[in-house]
PDB file of C-alpha atoms in Angstrom:
ATOM      1  CA  ALA A1401      -9.409  19.952  26.690  1.00 66.00           C
ATOM      2  CA  PRO A1402      -6.495  20.873  24.429  1.00 70.00           C
ATOM      3  CA  GLY A1403      -3.747  18.268  24.598  1.00 71.00           C
ATOM      4  CA  ALA A1404      -5.912  15.526  26.136  1.00 72.00           C
ATOM      5  CA  PRO A1405      -5.590  12.143  24.365  1.00 72.00           C
ATOM      6  CA  LEU A1406      -8.351  11.339  21.885  1.00 69.00           C
ATOM      7  CA  GLY A1407      -9.767   8.113  20.484  1.00 68.00           C
ATOM      8  CA  SER A1408     -10.171   5.990  23.576  1.00 71.00           C
ATOM      9  CA  GLY A1409     -13.116   5.139  25.773  1.00 72.00           C
ATOM     10  CA  GLY A1410     -16.721   4.826  24.814  1.00 81.00           C
ATOM     11  CA  PRO A1411     -20.187   4.004  26.128  1.00 87.00           C
ATOM     12  CA  GLY A1412     -19.434   0.320  26.796  1.00 86.00           C
ATOM     13  CA  TYR A1413     -21.270  -1.153  23.802  1.00 87.00           C
ATOM     14  CA  GLN A1414     -20.710  -1.697  20.083  1.00 91.00           C
ATOM     15  CA  ILE A1415     -23.085  -1.521  17.124  1.00 91.00           C
ATOM     16  CA  ASP A1416     -23.371  -4.269  14.499  1.00 93.00           C
ATOM     17  CA  ALA A1417     -21.602  -3.508  11.226  1.00 93.00           C
ATOM     18  CA  GLU A1418     -23.706  -2.334   8.279  1.00 93.00           C
ATOM     19  CA  PHE A1419     -21.997  -2.047   4.919  1.00 93.00           C
ATOM     20  CA  GLY A1420     -23.544  -0.609   1.778  1.00 90.00           C
ATOM     21  CA  ALA A1421     -22.793   3.110   1.868  1.00 95.00           C
ATOM     22  CA  PHE A1422     -19.425   4.228   0.530  1.00 97.00           C
ATOM     23  CA  HIS A1423     -16.723   6.455   1.983  1.00 98.00           C
ATOM     24  CA  PHE A1424     -17.138   9.502  -0.250  1.00 98.00           C
ATOM     25  CA  LYS A1425     -15.702  12.804   0.917  1.00 97.00           C
ATOM     26  CA  GLY A1426     -17.806  13.936   3.873  1.00 96.00           C
ATOM     27  CA  ALA A1427     -18.922  10.446   4.946  1.00 97.00           C
ATOM     28  CA  LEU A1428     -19.543  10.082   8.684  1.00 95.00           C
ATOM     29  CA  SER A1429     -18.178   6.673   9.535  1.00 97.00           C
ATOM     30  CA  ALA A1430     -18.036   4.772  12.802  1.00 95.00           C
ATOM     31  CA  ALA A1431     -14.675   3.998  14.351  1.00 93.00           C
ATOM     32  CA  ARG A1432     -14.018   0.456  15.530  1.00 93.00           C
ATOM     33  CA  THR A1433     -11.413  -1.775  17.114  1.00 91.00           C
ATOM     34  CA  PRO A1434      -9.098  -3.807  14.820  1.00 92.00           C
ATOM     35  CA  ASP A1435     -10.108  -7.079  13.118  1.00 94.00           C
ATOM     36  CA  GLN A1436      -7.893  -9.149  15.438  1.00 95.00           C
ATOM     37  CA  VAL A1437     -10.167  -8.388  18.402  1.00 93.00           C
ATOM     38  CA  ASN A1438     -13.295  -7.525  16.401  1.00 94.00           C
ATOM     39  CA  PRO A1439     -13.686  -9.917  13.431  1.00 95.00           C
ATOM     40  CA  GLN A1440     -17.371  -8.912  13.098  1.00 96.00           C
ATOM     41  CA  LYS A1441     -16.218  -5.320  12.451  1.00 95.00           C
ATOM     42  CA  ARG A1442     -18.681  -3.948  15.011  1.00 95.00           C
ATOM     43  CA  SER A1443     -18.675  -0.179  15.316  1.00 94.00           C
ATOM     44  CA  SER A1444     -17.846   1.970  18.312  1.00 91.00           C
ATOM     45  CA  GLY A1445     -20.909   3.135  20.194  1.00 90.00           C
ATOM     46  CA  SER A1446     -19.740   6.759  20.198  1.00 89.00           C
ATOM     47  CA  GLN A1447     -16.597   7.430  18.144  1.00 90.00           C
ATOM     48  CA  PHE A1448     -16.679   8.462  14.499  1.00 91.00           C
ATOM     49  CA  PHE A1449     -14.602  10.106  11.814  1.00 93.00           C
ATOM     50  CA  ILE A1450     -15.292  12.315   8.795  1.00 94.00           C
ATOM     51  CA  VAL A1451     -13.705  11.232   5.512  1.00 97.00           C
ATOM     52  CA  GLN A1452     -11.571  13.633   3.501  1.00 96.00           C
ATOM     53  CA  GLY A1453      -9.748  11.292   1.116  1.00 95.00           C
ATOM     54  CA  TYR A1454      -8.663  12.166  -2.400  1.00 97.00           C
ATOM     55  CA  LYS A1455      -9.976  12.114  -5.975  1.00 97.00           C
ATOM     56  CA  VAL A1456      -9.733   8.427  -6.861  1.00 98.00           C
ATOM     57  CA  PRO A1457      -8.579   7.414 -10.368  1.00 97.00           C
ATOM     58  CA  GLU A1458     -10.569   4.789 -12.299  1.00 96.00           C
ATOM     59  CA  HIS A1459      -7.790   2.172 -12.130  1.00 97.00           C
ATOM     60  CA  GLU A1460      -7.718   2.400  -8.313  1.00 96.00           C
ATOM     61  CA  LEU A1461     -11.494   2.005  -8.074  1.00 96.00           C
ATOM     62  CA  ASN A1462     -11.236  -1.072 -10.301  1.00 97.00           C
ATOM     63  CA  ARG A1463      -8.570  -2.531  -8.003  1.00 96.00           C
ATOM     64  CA  PHE A1464     -10.594  -1.849  -4.833  1.00 94.00           C
ATOM     65  CA  ALA A1465     -13.755  -3.273  -6.423  1.00 95.00           C
ATOM     66  CA  GLN A1466     -11.918  -6.472  -7.324  1.00 95.00           C
ATOM     67  CA  GLN A1467     -10.119  -6.814  -3.981  1.00 93.00           C
ATOM     68  CA  LYS A1468     -13.216  -6.201  -1.875  1.00 89.00           C
ATOM     69  CA  GLY A1469     -15.887  -7.654  -4.143  1.00 91.00           C
ATOM     70  CA  VAL A1470     -17.624  -4.266  -4.207  1.00 92.00           C
ATOM     71  CA  THR A1471     -19.706  -3.060  -7.152  1.00 94.00           C
ATOM     72  CA  TYR A1472     -19.465   0.664  -7.862  1.00 96.00           C
ATOM     73  CA  THR A1473     -22.139   2.174 -10.111  1.00 97.00           C
ATOM     74  CA  GLU A1474     -21.195   4.742 -12.724  1.00 97.00           C
ATOM     75  CA  GLU A1475     -22.580   7.402 -10.356  1.00 97.00           C
ATOM     76  CA  ASP A1476     -20.399   6.080  -7.487  1.00 97.00           C
ATOM     77  CA  ARG A1477     -17.333   6.090  -9.749  1.00 97.00           C
ATOM     78  CA  LYS A1478     -18.021   9.636 -10.926  1.00 98.00           C
ATOM     79  CA  ARG A1479     -18.436  10.826  -7.352  1.00 97.00           C
ATOM     80  CA  TYR A1480     -15.168   9.209  -6.205  1.00 98.00           C
ATOM     81  CA  GLN A1481     -13.360  10.705  -9.190  1.00 97.00           C
ATOM     82  CA  GLU A1482     -14.820  14.224  -8.934  1.00 97.00           C
ATOM     83  CA  GLU A1483     -15.449  14.776  -5.184  1.00 95.00           C
ATOM     84  CA  GLY A1484     -13.106  12.172  -3.731  1.00 97.00           C
ATOM     85  CA  GLY A1485     -13.232   9.896  -0.751  1.00 97.00           C
ATOM     86  CA  TYR A1486     -11.396   6.850   0.542  1.00 98.00           C
ATOM     87  CA  PRO A1487     -12.573   3.523  -0.952  1.00 97.00           C
ATOM     88  CA  PRO A1488     -10.115   1.333   1.029  1.00 96.00           C
ATOM     89  CA  LEU A1489     -12.586   1.799   3.927  1.00 96.00           C
ATOM     90  CA  ASP A1490     -15.558   0.443   1.942  1.00 96.00           C
ATOM     91  CA  GLY A1491     -16.771  -2.815   3.451  1.00 94.00           C
ATOM     92  CA  GLU A1492     -14.556  -2.263   6.490  1.00 95.00           C
ATOM     93  CA  TYR A1493     -16.291   0.533   8.437  1.00 96.00           C
ATOM     94  CA  THR A1494     -19.962   1.481   8.762  1.00 97.00           C
ATOM     95  CA  VAL A1495     -21.018   4.768   7.141  1.00 97.00           C
ATOM     96  CA  PHE A1496     -23.944   6.287   9.052  1.00 94.00           C
ATOM     97  CA  GLY A1497     -24.166   9.801   7.647  1.00 93.00           C
ATOM     98  CA  GLN A1498     -22.916  12.267   5.069  1.00 94.00           C
ATOM     99  CA  VAL A1499     -21.913  15.930   5.239  1.00 91.00           C
ATOM    100  CA  VAL A1500     -24.282  17.571   2.752  1.00 87.00           C
ATOM    101  CA  ASP A1501     -23.071  21.158   2.895  1.00 89.00           C
ATOM    102  CA  GLY A1502     -19.749  22.789   3.722  1.00 89.00           C
ATOM    103  CA  LEU A1503     -17.352  20.111   2.456  1.00 91.00           C
ATOM    104  CA  GLU A1504     -14.649  22.796   2.298  1.00 92.00           C
ATOM    105  CA  VAL A1505     -14.650  22.841   6.111  1.00 91.00           C
ATOM    106  CA  ILE A1506     -13.197  19.297   6.071  1.00 92.00           C
ATOM    107  CA  ASP A1507     -10.145  20.623   4.219  1.00 92.00           C
ATOM    108  CA  LYS A1508      -9.802  23.445   6.766  1.00 93.00           C
ATOM    109  CA  ILE A1509      -9.949  20.998   9.677  1.00 91.00           C
ATOM    110  CA  THR A1510      -7.257  18.788   8.159  1.00 91.00           C
ATOM    111  CA  GLY A1511      -5.069  21.840   7.706  1.00 93.00           C
ATOM    112  CA  VAL A1512      -4.796  22.755  11.401  1.00 94.00           C
ATOM    113  CA  GLU A1513      -1.503  22.349  13.222  1.00 94.00           C
ATOM    114  CA  THR A1514      -1.158  19.028  15.068  1.00 92.00           C
ATOM    115  CA  ASP A1515       1.159  17.530  17.659  1.00 91.00           C
ATOM    116  CA  SER A1516       3.295  14.361  17.397  1.00 90.00           C
ATOM    117  CA  ARG A1517       0.153  12.206  17.981  1.00 86.00           C
ATOM    118  CA  ASN A1518      -1.669  13.951  15.109  1.00 86.00           C
ATOM    119  CA  ARG A1519      -3.959  15.679  17.609  1.00 88.00           C
ATOM    120  CA  PRO A1520      -4.889  19.314  16.878  1.00 90.00           C
ATOM    121  CA  ARG A1521      -2.934  21.725  19.070  1.00 90.00           C
ATOM    122  CA  GLU A1522      -6.162  23.708  19.473  1.00 90.00           C
ATOM    123  CA  ASP A1523      -9.503  21.911  19.748  1.00 89.00           C
ATOM    124  CA  VAL A1524     -11.705  21.956  16.659  1.00 89.00           C
ATOM    125  CA  ARG A1525     -15.330  22.317  17.754  1.00 87.00           C
ATOM    126  CA  MET A1526     -18.279  20.997  15.739  1.00 81.00           C
ATOM    127  CA  ARG A1527     -22.000  21.544  15.880  1.00 81.00           C
ATOM    128  CA  ILE A1528     -23.926  18.602  14.493  1.00 76.00           C
ATOM    129  CA  TYR A1529     -27.571  18.889  13.483  1.00 78.00           C
ATOM    130  CA  LEU A1530     -29.870  15.998  12.710  1.00 77.00           C
ATOM    131  CA  ILE A1531     -31.974  16.725   9.629  1.00 77.00           C
ATOM    132  CA  GLN A1532     -35.176  14.740   9.301  1.00 77.00           C
TER     133      GLN A1532
END
């Protein structure tokens, strides 16, 4: 319902962390509790977010790669630079999917009016389809 708090609750279980996919624009990534109470970085059983990010310059990718011990291929680097994403999340949150069409919708969603808690004033509805 509009105005109801978001981002709390869940199914009562967590999922083991799996790192390897990167946080390119459109990545579906699992939310999780902070490291202090979740050093294994286990994922929420039901909450997720969609990455918008920004076009990442080469020098920033180099810094993130060094800080996190992550190896980005030339293809990964090109994608971060041309499409964007948010590499500070790499190795921190589990990516379990990727928006493959309609990336412009992410920009529309982030442009809606929000309240003081950064919650949309009007609910943004999604339809999610599993493609096999």
